[in-house]
Coordinates of C-alpha atoms in Angstrom, one line a residue:
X265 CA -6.3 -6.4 9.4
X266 CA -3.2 -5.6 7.3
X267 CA -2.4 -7.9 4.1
X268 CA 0.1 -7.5 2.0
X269 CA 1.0 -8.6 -1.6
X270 CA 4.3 -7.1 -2.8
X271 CA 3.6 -4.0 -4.9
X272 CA 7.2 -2.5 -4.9
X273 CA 10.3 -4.7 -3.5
X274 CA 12.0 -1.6 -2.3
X275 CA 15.9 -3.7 -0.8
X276 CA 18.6 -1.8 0.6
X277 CA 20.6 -1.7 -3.0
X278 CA 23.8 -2.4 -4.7
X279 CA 25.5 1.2 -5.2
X280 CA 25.4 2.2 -9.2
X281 CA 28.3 3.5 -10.5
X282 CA 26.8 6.9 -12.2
X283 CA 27.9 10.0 -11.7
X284 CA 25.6 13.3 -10.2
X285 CA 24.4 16.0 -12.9
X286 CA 24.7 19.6 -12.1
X287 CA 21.7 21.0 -10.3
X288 CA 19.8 24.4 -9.7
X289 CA 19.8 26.6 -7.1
X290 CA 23.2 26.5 -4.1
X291 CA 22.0 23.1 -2.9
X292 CA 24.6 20.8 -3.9
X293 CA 22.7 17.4 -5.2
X294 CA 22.0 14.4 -2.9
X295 CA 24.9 11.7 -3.2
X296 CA 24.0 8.9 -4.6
X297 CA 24.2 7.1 -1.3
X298 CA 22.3 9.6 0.7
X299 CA 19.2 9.1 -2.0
X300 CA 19.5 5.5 -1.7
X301 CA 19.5 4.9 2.3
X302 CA 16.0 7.3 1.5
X303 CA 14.5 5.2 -0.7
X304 CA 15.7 1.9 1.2
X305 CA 14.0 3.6 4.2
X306 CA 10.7 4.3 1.7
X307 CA 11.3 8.0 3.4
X308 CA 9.3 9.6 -0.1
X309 CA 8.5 12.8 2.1
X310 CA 12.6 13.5 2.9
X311 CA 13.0 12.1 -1.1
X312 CA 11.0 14.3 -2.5
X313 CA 12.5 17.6 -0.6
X314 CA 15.7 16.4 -1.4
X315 CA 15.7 16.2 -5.0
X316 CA 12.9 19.1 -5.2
X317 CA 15.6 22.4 -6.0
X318 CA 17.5 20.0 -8.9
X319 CA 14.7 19.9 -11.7
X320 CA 17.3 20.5 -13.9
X321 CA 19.7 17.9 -13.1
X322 CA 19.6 14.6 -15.0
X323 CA 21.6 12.3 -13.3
X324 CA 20.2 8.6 -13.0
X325 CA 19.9 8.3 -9.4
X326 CA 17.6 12.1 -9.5
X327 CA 15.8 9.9 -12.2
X328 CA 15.3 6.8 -10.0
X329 CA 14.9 9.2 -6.8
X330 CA 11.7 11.3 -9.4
X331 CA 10.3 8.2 -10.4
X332 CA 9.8 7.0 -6.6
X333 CA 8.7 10.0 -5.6
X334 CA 5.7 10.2 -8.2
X335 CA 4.8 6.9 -7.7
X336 CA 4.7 7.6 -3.7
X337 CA 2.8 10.8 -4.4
X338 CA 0.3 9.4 -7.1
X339 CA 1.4 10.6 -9.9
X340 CA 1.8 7.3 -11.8
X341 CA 1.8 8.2 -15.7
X342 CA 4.6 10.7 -14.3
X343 CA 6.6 7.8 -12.5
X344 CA 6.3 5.8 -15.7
X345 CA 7.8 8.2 -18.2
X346 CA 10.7 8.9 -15.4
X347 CA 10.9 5.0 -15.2
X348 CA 12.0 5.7 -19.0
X349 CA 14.3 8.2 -18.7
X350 CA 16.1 6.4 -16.1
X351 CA 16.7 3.8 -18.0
X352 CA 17.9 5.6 -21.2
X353 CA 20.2 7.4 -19.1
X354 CA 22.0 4.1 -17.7
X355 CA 24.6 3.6 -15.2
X356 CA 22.1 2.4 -12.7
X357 CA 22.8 -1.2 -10.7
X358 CA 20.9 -4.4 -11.7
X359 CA 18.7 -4.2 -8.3
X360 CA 17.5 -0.7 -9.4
X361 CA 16.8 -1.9 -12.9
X362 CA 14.9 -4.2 -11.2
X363 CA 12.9 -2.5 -8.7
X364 CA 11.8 0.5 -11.6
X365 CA 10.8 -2.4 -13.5
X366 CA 8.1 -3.8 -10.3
X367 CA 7.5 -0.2 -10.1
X368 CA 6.7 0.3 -13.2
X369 CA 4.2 -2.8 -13.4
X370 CA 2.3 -1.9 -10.0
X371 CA 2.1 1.6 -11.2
X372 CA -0.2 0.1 -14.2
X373 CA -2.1 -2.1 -11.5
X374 CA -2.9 1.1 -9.6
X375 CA -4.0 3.0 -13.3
X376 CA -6.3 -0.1 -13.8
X377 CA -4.3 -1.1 -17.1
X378 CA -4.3 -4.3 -16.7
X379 CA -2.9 -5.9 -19.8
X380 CA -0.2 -3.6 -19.8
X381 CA 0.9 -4.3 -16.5
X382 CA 0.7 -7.9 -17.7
X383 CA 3.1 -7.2 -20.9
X384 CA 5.8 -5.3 -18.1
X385 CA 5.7 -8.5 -15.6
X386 CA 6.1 -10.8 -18.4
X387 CA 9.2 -9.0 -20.0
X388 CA 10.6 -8.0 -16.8
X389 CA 9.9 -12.3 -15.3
X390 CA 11.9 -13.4 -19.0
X391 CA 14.8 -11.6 -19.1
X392 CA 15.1 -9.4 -15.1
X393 CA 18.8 -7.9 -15.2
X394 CA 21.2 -10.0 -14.6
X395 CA 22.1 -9.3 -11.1
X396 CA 18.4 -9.0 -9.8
X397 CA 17.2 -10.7 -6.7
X398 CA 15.7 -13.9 -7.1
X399 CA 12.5 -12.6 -4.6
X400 CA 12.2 -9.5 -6.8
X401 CA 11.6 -11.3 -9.4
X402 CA 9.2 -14.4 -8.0
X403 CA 7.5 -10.8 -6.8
X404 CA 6.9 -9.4 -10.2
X405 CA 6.0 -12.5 -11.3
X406 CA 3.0 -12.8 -8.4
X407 CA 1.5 -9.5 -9.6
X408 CA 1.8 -11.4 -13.2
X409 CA -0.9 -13.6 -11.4
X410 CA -2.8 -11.2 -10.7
X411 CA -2.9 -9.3 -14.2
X412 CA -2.9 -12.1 -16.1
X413 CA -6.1 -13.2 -14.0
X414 CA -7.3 -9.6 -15.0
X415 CA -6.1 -9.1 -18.4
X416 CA -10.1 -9.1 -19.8
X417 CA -11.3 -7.0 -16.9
X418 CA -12.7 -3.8 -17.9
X419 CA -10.5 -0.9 -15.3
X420 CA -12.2 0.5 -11.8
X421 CA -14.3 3.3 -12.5
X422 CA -16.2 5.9 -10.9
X423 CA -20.1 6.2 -11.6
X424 CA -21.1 8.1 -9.4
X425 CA -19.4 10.8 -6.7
X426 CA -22.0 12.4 -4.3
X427 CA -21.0 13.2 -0.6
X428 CA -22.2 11.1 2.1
X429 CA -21.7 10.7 5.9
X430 CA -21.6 7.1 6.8
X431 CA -22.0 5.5 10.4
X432 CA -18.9 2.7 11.2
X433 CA -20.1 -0.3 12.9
X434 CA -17.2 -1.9 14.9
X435 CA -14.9 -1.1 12.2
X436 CA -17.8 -2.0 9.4
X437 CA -18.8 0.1 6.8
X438 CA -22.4 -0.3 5.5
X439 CA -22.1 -1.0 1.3
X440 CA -24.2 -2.1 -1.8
X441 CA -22.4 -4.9 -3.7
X442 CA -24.3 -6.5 -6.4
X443 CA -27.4 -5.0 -5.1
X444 CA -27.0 -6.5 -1.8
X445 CA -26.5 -4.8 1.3
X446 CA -23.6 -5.6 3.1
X447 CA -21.2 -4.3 5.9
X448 CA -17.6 -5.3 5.6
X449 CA -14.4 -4.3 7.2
X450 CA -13.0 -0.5 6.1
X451 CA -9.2 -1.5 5.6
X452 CA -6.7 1.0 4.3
X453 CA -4.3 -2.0 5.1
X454 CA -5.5 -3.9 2.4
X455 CA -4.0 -3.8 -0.8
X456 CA -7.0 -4.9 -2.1
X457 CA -10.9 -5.6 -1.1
X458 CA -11.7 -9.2 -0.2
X459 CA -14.3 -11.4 -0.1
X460 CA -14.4 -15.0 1.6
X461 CA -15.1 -17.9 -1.3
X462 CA -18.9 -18.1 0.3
X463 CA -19.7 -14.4 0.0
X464 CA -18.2 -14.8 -3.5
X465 CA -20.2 -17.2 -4.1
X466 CA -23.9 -16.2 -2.5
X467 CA -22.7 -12.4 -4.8
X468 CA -23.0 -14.9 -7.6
X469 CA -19.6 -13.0 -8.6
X470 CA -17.3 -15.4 -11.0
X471 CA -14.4 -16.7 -9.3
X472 CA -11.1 -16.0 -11.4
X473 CA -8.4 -18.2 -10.8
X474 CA -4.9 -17.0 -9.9
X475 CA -3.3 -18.5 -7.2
X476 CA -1.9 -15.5 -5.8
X477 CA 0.8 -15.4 -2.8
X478 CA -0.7 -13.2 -0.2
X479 CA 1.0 -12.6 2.8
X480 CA -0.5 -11.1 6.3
X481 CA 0.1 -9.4 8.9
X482 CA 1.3 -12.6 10.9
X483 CA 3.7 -13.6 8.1
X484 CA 1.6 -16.4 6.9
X485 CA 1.7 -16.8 3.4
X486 CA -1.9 -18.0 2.1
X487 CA -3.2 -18.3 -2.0
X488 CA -6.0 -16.4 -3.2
X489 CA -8.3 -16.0 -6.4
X490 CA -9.6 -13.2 -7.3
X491 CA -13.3 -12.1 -8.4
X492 CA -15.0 -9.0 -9.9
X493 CA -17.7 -7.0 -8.8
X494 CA -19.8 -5.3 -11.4
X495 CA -21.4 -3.0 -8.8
X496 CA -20.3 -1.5 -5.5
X497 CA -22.0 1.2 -3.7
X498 CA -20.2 3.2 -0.9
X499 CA -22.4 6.6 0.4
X500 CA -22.9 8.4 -2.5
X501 CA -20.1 6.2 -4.6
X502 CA -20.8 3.9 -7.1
X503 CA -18.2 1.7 -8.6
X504 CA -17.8 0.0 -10.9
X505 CA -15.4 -3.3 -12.5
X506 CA -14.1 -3.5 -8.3
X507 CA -11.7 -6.1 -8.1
X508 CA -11.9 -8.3 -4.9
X509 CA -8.9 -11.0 -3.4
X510 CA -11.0 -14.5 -2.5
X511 CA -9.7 -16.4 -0.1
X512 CA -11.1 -19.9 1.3
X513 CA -13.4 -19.4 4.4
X514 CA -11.1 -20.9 6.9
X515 CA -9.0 -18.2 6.2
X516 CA -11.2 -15.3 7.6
X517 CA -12.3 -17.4 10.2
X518 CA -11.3 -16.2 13.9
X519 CA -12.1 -17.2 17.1
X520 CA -15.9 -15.5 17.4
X521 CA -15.6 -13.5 14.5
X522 CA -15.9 -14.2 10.6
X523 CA -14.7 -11.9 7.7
X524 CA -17.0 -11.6 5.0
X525 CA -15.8 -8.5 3.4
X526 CA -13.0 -6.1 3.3
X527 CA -13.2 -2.7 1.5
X528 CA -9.4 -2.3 0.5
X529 CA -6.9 0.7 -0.5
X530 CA -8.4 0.6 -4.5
X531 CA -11.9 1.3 -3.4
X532 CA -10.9 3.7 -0.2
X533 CA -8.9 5.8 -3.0
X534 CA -11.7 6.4 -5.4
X535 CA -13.7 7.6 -3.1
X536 CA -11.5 10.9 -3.4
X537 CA -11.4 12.3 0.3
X538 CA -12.6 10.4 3.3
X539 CA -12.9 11.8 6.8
X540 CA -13.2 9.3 10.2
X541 CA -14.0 11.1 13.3
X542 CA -13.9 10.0 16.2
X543 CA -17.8 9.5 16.7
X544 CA -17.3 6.9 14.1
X545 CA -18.9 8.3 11.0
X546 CA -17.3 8.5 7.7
X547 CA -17.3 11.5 6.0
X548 CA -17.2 11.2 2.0
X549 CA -17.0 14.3 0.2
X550 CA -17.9 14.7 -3.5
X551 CA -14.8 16.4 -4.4
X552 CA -11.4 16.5 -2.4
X553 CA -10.7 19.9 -1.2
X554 CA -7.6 21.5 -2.4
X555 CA -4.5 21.6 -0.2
X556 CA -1.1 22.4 0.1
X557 CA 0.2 20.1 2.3
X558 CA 1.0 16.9 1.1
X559 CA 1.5 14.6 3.8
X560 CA 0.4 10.8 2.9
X561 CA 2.7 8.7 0.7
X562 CA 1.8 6.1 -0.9
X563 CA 4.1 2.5 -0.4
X564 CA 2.2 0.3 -3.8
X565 CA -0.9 0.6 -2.0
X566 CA -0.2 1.2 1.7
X567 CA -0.6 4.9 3.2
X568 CA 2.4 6.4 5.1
X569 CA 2.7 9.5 6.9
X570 CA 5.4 11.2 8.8
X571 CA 4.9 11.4 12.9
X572 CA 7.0 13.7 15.7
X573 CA 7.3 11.7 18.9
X574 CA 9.9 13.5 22.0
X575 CA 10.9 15.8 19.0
X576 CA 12.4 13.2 16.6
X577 CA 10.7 12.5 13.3
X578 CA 9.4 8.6 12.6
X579 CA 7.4 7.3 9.4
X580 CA 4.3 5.1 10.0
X581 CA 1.5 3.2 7.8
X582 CA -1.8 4.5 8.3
X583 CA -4.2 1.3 9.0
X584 CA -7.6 1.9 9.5
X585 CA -7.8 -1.5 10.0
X586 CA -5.7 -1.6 13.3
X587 CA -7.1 -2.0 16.6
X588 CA -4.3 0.2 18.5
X589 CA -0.9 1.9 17.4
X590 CA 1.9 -0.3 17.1
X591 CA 5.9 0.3 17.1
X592 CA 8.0 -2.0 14.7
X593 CA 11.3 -3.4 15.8
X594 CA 13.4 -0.7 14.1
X595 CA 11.8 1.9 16.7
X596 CA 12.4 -0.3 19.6
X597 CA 15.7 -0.1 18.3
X598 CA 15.8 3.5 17.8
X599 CA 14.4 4.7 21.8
X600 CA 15.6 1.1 23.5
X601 CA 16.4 2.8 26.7
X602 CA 13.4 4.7 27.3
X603 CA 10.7 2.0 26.1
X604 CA 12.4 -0.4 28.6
X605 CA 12.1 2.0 31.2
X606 CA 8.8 3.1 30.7
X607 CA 7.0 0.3 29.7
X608 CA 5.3 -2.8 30.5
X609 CA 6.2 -6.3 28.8
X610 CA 3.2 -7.9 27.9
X611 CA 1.8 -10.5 25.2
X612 CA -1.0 -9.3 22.1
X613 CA -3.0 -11.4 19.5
X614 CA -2.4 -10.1 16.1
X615 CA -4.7 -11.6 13.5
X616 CA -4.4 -11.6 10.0
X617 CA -5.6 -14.2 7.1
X618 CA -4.8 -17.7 7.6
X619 CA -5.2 -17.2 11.2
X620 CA -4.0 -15.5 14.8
X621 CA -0.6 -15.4 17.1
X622 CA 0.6 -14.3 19.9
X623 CA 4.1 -12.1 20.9
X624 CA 5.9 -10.6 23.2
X625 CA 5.6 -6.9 23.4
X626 CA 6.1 -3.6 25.5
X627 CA 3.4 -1.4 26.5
X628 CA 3.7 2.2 26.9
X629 CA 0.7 4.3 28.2
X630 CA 0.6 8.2 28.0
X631 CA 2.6 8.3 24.4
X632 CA 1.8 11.6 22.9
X633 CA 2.6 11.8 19.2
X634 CA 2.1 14.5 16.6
X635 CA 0.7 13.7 12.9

């Protein structure tokens, strides 16, 4: 069940008007233009190879580009002090100012720093560059809620980190919250856990209000508090300060099902590496194994990784939360012809908070993709 509140309003920019630096190495630096149409496309894995052999090279838009490219890769202290040096460079357009600035305030959501983030979204909501977008801004100023609701909350820490190997029940992951056993949804489509008012309420967790904007996966737009749980136990994880979206019972009420719970992208993330198999057990390890490969992104809070289909390269959220693999309109786009052909027009229910609806789709059976 994929929700969404706008971490990073990433638009297809205004061009800035900066020169490029001189890199290192023979590969001539990306154009201005060809590092925008990247970051317009969120494409943070062909971003970061791109600017990777021009360390050197201190051109704004290599600053903007490095300052993505942290933030997509976790690195978020790192995106910050980028965020800086792009801006004392100058020359970049008023939408870029603008979306370094968001960045900038979810990256100190995502540390925990709550009152910081606050102080950025305030500045950045008084006085955004002159030629920013007006949705940018009302954005920025929704994550204000949000930190402003949080500003006395101590940060999202880990207690405790022990392996564990946790059994899924129809997409429900077995938890201690408060002290209380519970099995809610395991979401990496949620930017953050929720909680229905109720199960807020029988926690005895304090509701903060901060009539957030949240939108869903059927482009409803719905208002949420938010609430704090001292406790929360996953496997051999305990955290502590979790931060929870609570939404009114209606709104996590489907046709033969109820929501009580969702274990979102914050909580999923400090549990360091998780494993799902196909037997439906979670695997939690204690420690993430080192790798080389570095193939998730990170969009604010949403996972993306990179998938080959017929030999062509596509990008893609990873949703634990989804019930089947889905292919957005710009893919449709993309292999027209061949979907058409091969496919079957049909009609699914997609359900997200504030309710369910219907569409018109295509389905294609046999689809063999690489990740």
């Amino acid at each position: 069940m994929a929700r969404s509140i706008t971490l990073l309003p990433l638009v297809l920019f205004a061009l800035s008007g900066c020169a490029d630096g001189a890199g290192s190495g023979s590969a001539p630096v990306p154009s201005d233009e060809a590092l925008l149409a990247l970051a317009s496309r969120r494409d943070f894995f062909a971003l970061r190879d791109s600017i990777a052999a021009h360390e050197a090279a201190d051109a704004p838009m290599l600053q903007f580009g490095r300052s993505l490219v942290a933030h997509a890769f976790n690195q978020l202290a790192e995106s910050n002090r980028h965020i800086a040096r792009a801006r004392q460079a100058g020359g970049l357009s008023d939408s870029l100012l603008m979306v370094l600035g968001a960045m900038e305030v979810t990256n100190h959501l995502r540390l925990f720093r709550y009152r910081d983030g606050l102080a950025a979204a305030d500045a950045l909501v008084a006085a955004p560059p002159p030629g920013a977008d007006s949705t940018a801004v009302a954005d920025v100023a929704n994550l204000g809620r949000i930190l402003r609701a949080l500003a006395g909350v101590p940060p999202q820490t880990v207690v405790r980190h022990d392996s564990a190997t946790l059994q899924l029940a129809q997409g429900l992951i077995p938890i201690r919250i408060q002290g209380a056993e519970r099995q809610y949804v395991f979401d990496t489509g949620a930017n953050l856990s929720t909680l229905s008012r109720s199960e807020a309420a029988s926690l005895g967790l304090r509701i903060l209000p901060a009539d957030i904007d949240v939108g869903s996966s059927t482009d409803i737009r719905n208002r949420a508090d938010l609430a704090v749980a001292d406790s929360l136990v996953v496997g051999g994880t305990r955290l502590d300060h979790v931060v929870f979206l609570v939404f009114d019972d209606r709104l996590l009420t489907f046709p033969g099902m109820t929501i009580r719970g969702i274990v979102g992208f914050p909580v999923i993330e400090a549990l360091g590496e998780v494993g799902i198999r196909a037997d439906g057990t979670i695997a939690i390890r204690g420690a993430a194994s080192a790798r080389s490969s570095r193939n998730l992104a990170l969009d604010g809070h949403t996972p993306l990784t990179v998938i080959r289909w017929r030999g062509e390269r596509s990008l893609c959220r990873l949703d634990t939360g989804a019930t089947q693999t889905d292919f957005y309109q710009p893919f449709y786009r993309r292999y027209q012809g061949w979907i058409d052909s091969a496919g079957t027009p049909d009609t699914t229910t997609t359900g997200g908070v504030g309710g369910l609806r219907r569409h018109p789709v295509i389905r294609v059976k046999g689809v063999r993709i690489e990740v």
